[in-house]
mmCIF file of C-alpha atoms in Angstrom:
data_model
loop_
_atom_site.group_PDB
_atom_site.id
_atom_site.type_symbol
_atom_site.label_atom_id
_atom_site.label_comp_id
_atom_site.label_asym_id
_atom_site.label_seq_id
_atom_site.Cartn_x
_atom_site.Cartn_y
_atom_site.Cartn_z
ATOM 1 C CA GLN M 300 -29.075 -59.064 -7.323
ATOM 2 C CA VAL M 301 -26.106 -58.694 -5.035
ATOM 3 C CA GLN M 302 -22.715 -59.289 -6.639
ATOM 4 C CA LEU M 303 -19.362 -59.254 -4.869
ATOM 5 C CA GLN M 304 -16.177 -59.217 -6.914
ATOM 6 C CA GLU M 305 -12.788 -59.743 -5.326
ATOM 7 C CA SER M 306 -9.705 -58.365 -7.049
ATOM 8 C CA GLY M 307 -5.988 -58.000 -6.406
ATOM 9 C CA PRO M 308 -2.692 -59.702 -7.147
ATOM 10 C CA GLY M 309 -2.797 -63.506 -7.473
ATOM 11 C CA LEU M 310 0.815 -63.860 -6.374
ATOM 12 C CA VAL M 311 2.520 -62.232 -3.372
ATOM 13 C CA LYS M 312 6.072 -62.736 -2.121
ATOM 14 C CA PRO M 313 6.777 -63.962 1.368
ATOM 15 C CA SER M 314 7.045 -61.222 4.015
ATOM 16 C CA GLU M 315 5.175 -58.770 1.815
ATOM 17 C CA THR M 316 1.650 -57.468 2.194
ATOM 18 C CA LEU M 317 -1.453 -58.968 0.560
ATOM 19 C CA SER M 318 -3.977 -56.379 -0.514
ATOM 20 C CA LEU M 319 -7.418 -57.278 -1.887
ATOM 21 C CA THR M 320 -10.531 -55.344 -2.781
ATOM 22 C CA CYS M 321 -14.109 -56.424 -2.925
ATOM 23 C CA THR M 322 -16.390 -54.358 -5.121
ATOM 24 C CA ILE M 323 -20.105 -54.612 -4.185
ATOM 25 C CA SER M 324 -22.884 -54.047 -6.721
ATOM 26 C CA GLY M 325 -26.624 -54.439 -6.467
ATOM 27 C CA ASP M 326 -26.592 -53.498 -2.818
ATOM 28 C CA SER M 327 -25.847 -50.751 -0.465
ATOM 29 C CA ILE M 328 -22.645 -51.150 1.508
ATOM 30 C CA SER M 329 -24.273 -49.195 4.311
ATOM 31 C CA THR M 330 -26.858 -51.892 5.133
ATOM 32 C CA TYR M 331 -24.925 -54.940 6.143
ATOM 33 C CA TYR M 332 -21.823 -56.321 7.670
ATOM 34 C CA TRP M 333 -19.050 -57.319 5.223
ATOM 35 C CA SER M 334 -16.444 -60.007 5.923
ATOM 36 C CA TRP M 335 -13.433 -61.698 4.448
ATOM 37 C CA VAL M 336 -13.188 -65.473 4.676
ATOM 38 C CA ARG M 337 -10.377 -67.608 3.352
ATOM 39 C CA GLN M 338 -9.900 -71.214 2.316
ATOM 40 C CA PRO M 339 -6.514 -72.770 1.694
ATOM 41 C CA PRO M 340 -6.551 -75.102 -1.272
ATOM 42 C CA GLY M 341 -8.418 -78.322 -0.416
ATOM 43 C CA GLN M 342 -9.033 -77.215 3.175
ATOM 44 C CA GLY M 343 -11.765 -75.627 5.331
ATOM 45 C CA LEU M 344 -12.985 -72.075 5.819
ATOM 46 C CA GLU M 345 -11.493 -69.424 8.121
ATOM 47 C CA TRP M 346 -13.184 -66.171 8.940
ATOM 48 C CA ILE M 347 -10.775 -63.315 8.888
ATOM 49 C CA ALA M 348 -12.622 -60.106 9.812
ATOM 50 C CA TYR M 349 -15.756 -58.004 9.307
ATOM 51 C CA ILE M 350 -16.511 -54.345 8.906
ATOM 52 C CA TYR M 351 -19.584 -52.184 9.001
ATOM 53 C CA TYR M 352 -20.006 -49.114 6.911
ATOM 54 C CA ASN M 353 -19.379 -46.839 9.909
ATOM 55 C CA GLY M 354 -15.985 -48.446 10.438
ATOM 56 C CA ASN M 355 -16.890 -50.867 13.181
ATOM 57 C CA THR M 356 -14.556 -53.825 12.800
ATOM 58 C CA ASN M 357 -13.917 -57.198 14.321
ATOM 59 C CA TYR M 358 -10.952 -59.467 13.650
ATOM 60 C CA ASN M 359 -10.039 -63.117 14.116
ATOM 61 C CA PRO M 360 -7.651 -62.996 17.053
ATOM 62 C CA SER M 361 -5.289 -65.438 15.280
ATOM 63 C CA LEU M 362 -4.755 -62.868 12.475
ATOM 64 C CA LYS M 363 -5.488 -59.569 14.220
ATOM 65 C CA SER M 364 -1.832 -58.445 14.408
ATOM 66 C CA ARG M 365 -1.462 -58.707 10.648
ATOM 67 C CA VAL M 366 -4.874 -57.806 9.267
ATOM 68 C CA THR M 367 -6.576 -54.530 8.355
ATOM 69 C CA ILE M 368 -10.058 -54.335 6.994
ATOM 70 C CA SER M 369 -11.406 -51.036 5.659
ATOM 71 C CA VAL M 370 -14.359 -49.675 3.837
ATOM 72 C CA ASP M 371 -14.850 -47.030 1.087
ATOM 73 C CA THR M 372 -18.494 -46.157 0.942
ATOM 74 C CA SER M 373 -18.044 -43.833 -2.079
ATOM 75 C CA LYS M 374 -16.782 -46.730 -4.173
ATOM 76 C CA ASN M 375 -18.926 -49.429 -2.532
ATOM 77 C CA GLN M 376 -15.753 -51.346 -1.728
ATOM 78 C CA ILE M 377 -14.220 -53.126 1.200
ATOM 79 C CA SER M 378 -10.472 -53.909 1.352
ATOM 80 C CA LEU M 379 -8.223 -56.389 3.123
ATOM 81 C CA ARG M 380 -4.521 -55.986 3.912
ATOM 82 C CA LEU M 381 -2.631 -58.920 5.394
ATOM 83 C CA SER M 382 0.951 -58.197 6.249
ATOM 84 C CA SER M 383 4.065 -60.394 6.613
ATOM 85 C CA VAL M 384 2.558 -63.201 4.567
ATOM 86 C CA THR M 385 3.992 -66.723 4.466
ATOM 87 C CA ALA M 386 3.064 -69.798 2.435
ATOM 88 C CA ALA M 387 0.478 -70.603 5.014
ATOM 89 C CA ASP M 388 -1.455 -67.567 3.749
ATOM 90 C CA THR M 389 -1.957 -69.127 0.364
ATOM 91 C CA ALA M 390 -5.719 -69.457 0.010
ATOM 92 C CA ILE M 391 -8.819 -68.505 -1.907
ATOM 93 C CA TYR M 392 -10.005 -65.248 -0.333
ATOM 94 C CA TYR M 393 -13.751 -64.635 -0.302
ATOM 95 C CA CYS M 394 -15.673 -61.444 0.294
ATOM 96 C CA ALA M 395 -19.008 -62.179 2.017
ATOM 97 C CA ARG M 396 -22.081 -60.333 3.088
ATOM 98 C CA ALA M 397 -23.598 -61.037 6.512
ATOM 99 C CA GLY M 398 -27.174 -60.188 7.401
ATOM 100 C CA PRO M 399 -29.807 -59.366 7.833
ATOM 101 C CA VAL M 400 -30.103 -62.479 10.016
ATOM 102 C CA ALA M 401 -26.963 -61.914 11.938
ATOM 103 C CA THR M 402 -23.464 -60.344 11.524
ATOM 104 C CA GLY M 403 -21.859 -63.668 11.312
ATOM 105 C CA TYR M 404 -24.219 -65.549 8.989
ATOM 106 C CA PHE M 405 -22.928 -65.160 5.396
ATOM 107 C CA THR M 406 -25.810 -64.872 2.910
ATOM 108 C CA PHE M 407 -23.833 -63.719 -0.221
ATOM 109 C CA TRP M 408 -20.324 -64.687 -1.292
ATOM 110 C CA GLY M 409 -18.034 -63.559 -4.060
ATOM 111 C CA GLN M 410 -16.417 -66.100 -6.316
ATOM 112 C CA GLY M 411 -13.192 -65.752 -4.488
ATOM 113 C CA ILE M 412 -9.688 -64.972 -5.579
ATOM 114 C CA LEU M 413 -6.766 -67.398 -5.315
ATOM 115 C CA VAL M 414 -3.763 -65.725 -3.685
ATOM 116 C CA THR M 415 -0.463 -67.641 -3.775
ATOM 117 C CA VAL M 416 2.380 -66.693 -1.560
ATOM 118 C CA SER M 417 5.607 -67.615 -3.213
ATOM 119 C CA SER M 418 8.932 -66.123 -4.168
ATOM 120 C CA ASP T 5 -12.509 -70.115 20.094
ATOM 121 C CA ILE T 6 -15.646 -72.213 19.720
ATOM 122 C CA VAL T 7 -14.430 -75.428 18.015
ATOM 123 C CA MET T 8 -16.805 -76.963 15.598
ATOM 124 C CA THR T 9 -16.386 -80.706 14.912
ATOM 125 C CA GLN T 10 -18.246 -82.422 12.148
ATOM 126 C CA SER T 11 -18.792 -86.122 11.671
ATOM 127 C CA PRO T 12 -18.146 -88.006 9.552
ATOM 128 C CA ASP T 13 -15.451 -86.475 7.528
ATOM 129 C CA SER T 14 -16.810 -88.174 4.451
ATOM 130 C CA LEU T 15 -20.058 -90.071 3.613
ATOM 131 C CA ALA T 16 -21.286 -92.074 0.689
ATOM 132 C CA VAL T 17 -25.024 -92.418 0.289
ATOM 133 C CA SER T 18 -27.022 -93.931 -2.504
ATOM 134 C CA LEU T 19 -29.367 -91.864 -4.568
ATOM 135 C CA GLY T 20 -32.776 -91.470 -2.909
ATOM 136 C CA GLU T 21 -31.369 -92.399 0.465
ATOM 137 C CA ARG T 22 -30.996 -90.258 3.581
ATOM 138 C CA ALA T 23 -27.786 -88.513 4.437
ATOM 139 C CA THR T 24 -27.097 -87.327 7.995
ATOM 140 C CA ILE T 25 -24.165 -85.030 8.962
ATOM 141 C CA ASN T 26 -23.419 -84.141 12.516
ATOM 142 C CA CYS T 27 -21.929 -81.021 13.985
ATOM 143 C CA LYS T 28 -20.826 -80.536 17.613
ATOM 144 C CA SER T 29 -19.727 -77.238 19.133
ATOM 145 C CA SER T 30 -17.201 -77.045 22.005
ATOM 146 C CA GLN T 31 -19.638 -74.785 23.876
ATOM 147 C CA SER T 32 -23.315 -73.936 23.551
ATOM 148 C CA VAL T 33 -24.339 -71.686 20.723
ATOM 149 C CA LEU T 34 -27.858 -71.261 22.095
ATOM 150 C CA TYR T 35 -28.501 -67.651 23.029
ATOM 151 C CA THR T 36 -31.166 -67.960 25.747
ATOM 152 C CA PRO T 37 -32.592 -64.391 25.560
ATOM 153 C CA ASN T 38 -33.975 -65.125 22.132
ATOM 154 C CA ASN T 39 -33.932 -68.965 22.279
ATOM 155 C CA GLN T 40 -32.009 -69.119 18.993
ATOM 156 C CA ASN T 41 -29.131 -71.400 18.109
ATOM 157 C CA TYR T 42 -26.487 -69.406 16.233
ATOM 158 C CA LEU T 43 -25.669 -72.252 13.890
ATOM 159 C CA ALA T 44 -25.587 -72.288 10.065
ATOM 160 C CA TRP T 45 -25.017 -74.918 7.440
ATOM 161 C CA TYR T 46 -23.346 -74.214 3.991
ATOM 162 C CA GLN T 47 -22.915 -76.356 0.776
ATOM 163 C CA GLN T 48 -19.826 -75.970 -1.280
ATOM 164 C CA LYS T 49 -19.362 -77.518 -4.677
ATOM 165 C CA PRO T 50 -16.004 -77.714 -6.441
ATOM 166 C CA GLY T 51 -14.793 -74.310 -7.751
ATOM 167 C CA GLN T 52 -17.716 -72.438 -6.086
ATOM 168 C CA PRO T 53 -18.095 -70.384 -2.957
ATOM 169 C CA PRO T 54 -20.113 -71.838 -0.057
ATOM 170 C CA LYS T 55 -23.835 -71.535 -0.476
ATOM 171 C CA PRO T 56 -25.944 -70.909 2.592
ATOM 172 C CA LEU T 57 -28.447 -73.545 3.276
ATOM 173 C CA ILE T 58 -29.744 -73.179 6.868
ATOM 174 C CA TYR T 59 -29.521 -70.678 9.634
ATOM 175 C CA TRP T 60 -30.772 -70.564 13.233
ATOM 176 C CA ALA T 61 -29.989 -74.307 13.114
ATOM 177 C CA SER T 62 -33.185 -75.206 11.376
ATOM 178 C CA THR T 63 -34.451 -72.451 9.070
ATOM 179 C CA ARG T 64 -33.972 -73.059 5.442
ATOM 180 C CA GLU T 65 -32.784 -70.268 3.165
ATOM 181 C CA SER T 66 -35.103 -69.177 0.483
ATOM 182 C CA GLY T 67 -34.934 -71.538 -2.531
ATOM 183 C CA VAL T 68 -33.310 -74.406 -0.646
ATOM 184 C CA PRO T 69 -35.204 -77.633 -1.355
ATOM 185 C CA ASP T 70 -37.189 -79.009 1.549
ATOM 186 C CA ARG T 71 -35.237 -82.277 1.490
ATOM 187 C CA PHE T 72 -32.634 -80.349 3.479
ATOM 188 C CA SER T 73 -33.385 -79.888 7.129
ATOM 189 C CA GLY T 74 -31.510 -78.877 10.202
ATOM 190 C CA SER T 75 -32.023 -79.882 13.808
ATOM 191 C CA GLY T 76 -30.392 -79.805 17.177
ATOM 192 C CA SER T 77 -29.796 -77.306 19.986
ATOM 193 C CA GLY T 78 -27.048 -76.260 22.390
ATOM 194 C CA THR T 79 -23.994 -78.056 21.218
ATOM 195 C CA ASP T 80 -25.251 -80.886 19.016
ATOM 196 C CA PHE T 81 -26.662 -80.355 15.512
ATOM 197 C CA THR T 82 -27.583 -82.338 12.448
ATOM 198 C CA LEU T 83 -28.050 -81.638 8.785
ATOM 199 C CA THR T 84 -30.295 -84.173 7.060
ATOM 200 C CA ILE T 85 -30.875 -84.650 3.366
ATOM 201 C CA SER T 86 -34.016 -86.743 3.216
ATOM 202 C CA SER T 87 -33.585 -88.211 -0.253
ATOM 203 C CA LEU T 88 -30.191 -87.676 -1.843
ATOM 204 C CA GLN T 89 -30.112 -86.249 -5.335
ATOM 205 C CA ALA T 90 -27.044 -86.207 -7.662
ATOM 206 C CA GLU T 91 -26.735 -82.453 -7.378
ATOM 207 C CA ASP T 92 -26.316 -82.705 -3.558
ATOM 208 C CA VAL T 93 -22.755 -84.084 -3.980
ATOM 209 C CA ALA T 94 -20.680 -81.455 -2.206
ATOM 210 C CA ILE T 95 -18.822 -80.564 0.953
ATOM 211 C CA TYR T 96 -21.015 -79.407 3.794
ATOM 212 C CA TYR T 97 -19.800 -77.008 6.535
ATOM 213 C CA CYS T 98 -21.397 -76.065 9.778
ATOM 214 C CA GLN T 99 -20.624 -72.661 11.290
ATOM 215 C CA GLN T 100 -21.317 -70.943 14.558
ATOM 216 C CA TYR T 101 -22.080 -67.242 14.608
ATOM 217 C CA TYR T 102 -22.675 -67.072 18.290
ATOM 218 C CA SER T 103 -19.225 -65.668 19.002
ATOM 219 C CA ALA T 104 -17.298 -63.428 16.709
ATOM 220 C CA LEU T 105 -14.095 -64.130 18.567
ATOM 221 C CA PRO T 106 -13.889 -65.661 16.088
ATOM 222 C CA TYR T 107 -16.695 -67.019 13.950
ATOM 223 C CA THR T 108 -15.702 -70.651 13.285
ATOM 224 C CA PHE T 109 -16.504 -73.373 10.791
ATOM 225 C CA GLY T 110 -16.452 -77.192 11.045
ATOM 226 C CA GLN T 111 -13.825 -79.030 9.034
ATOM 227 C CA GLY T 112 -16.290 -80.106 6.457
ATOM 228 C CA THR T 113 -17.984 -83.318 5.454
ATOM 229 C CA LYS T 114 -17.653 -84.565 1.928
ATOM 230 C CA LEU T 115 -20.806 -86.116 0.702
ATOM 231 C CA GLU T 116 -20.564 -88.567 -2.187
ATOM 232 C CA ILE T 117 -22.789 -90.990 -4.018
#
């Protein structure tokens, strides 16, 4: 069974860079598209970016200038970096697998990690 | 962006009754070459990630009870729960995956008993 586990700091200071990792088990990272989706506390869902194992990426235009998504196939991991964070970036960050139906349909999700931006 | 608008924002339905949630997209999510609507529905319970329920607007995910059904085409879609069970209390989101610039979700509909 596919398992996705997000990890990283739960607290980030304003203006700094948020860095998260998603470790994938029970599946090959080379088969599907992998996304990050976030959800501010008590609010809705926002897609951030996706990546394919060959490095093909796509970003939400609203975040593109601050976001980098990357893949490490040797570790079966994807990573997210979000720079110049503010309180508005406080959210639960989910790692999600898309496919095989479509690159934007998310069939498996991690449990999520709450990241708070605060000094 | 394709804006997804759900209605209502919240809904209270009695056990065993029908629940209907609507979702409207700001532009069509029907891809005519394959005649598929790039529209999905998710269920999210407190403290849990979203769970996929329906894709291609009307195809149930494996293991999803048949009381859940999706319908609609183009810009107007509906999620119907035919006979509400206690475990269906959740927030439901629609999502378009027609355009990755960006993929977008509705604001969510809170379903209560």
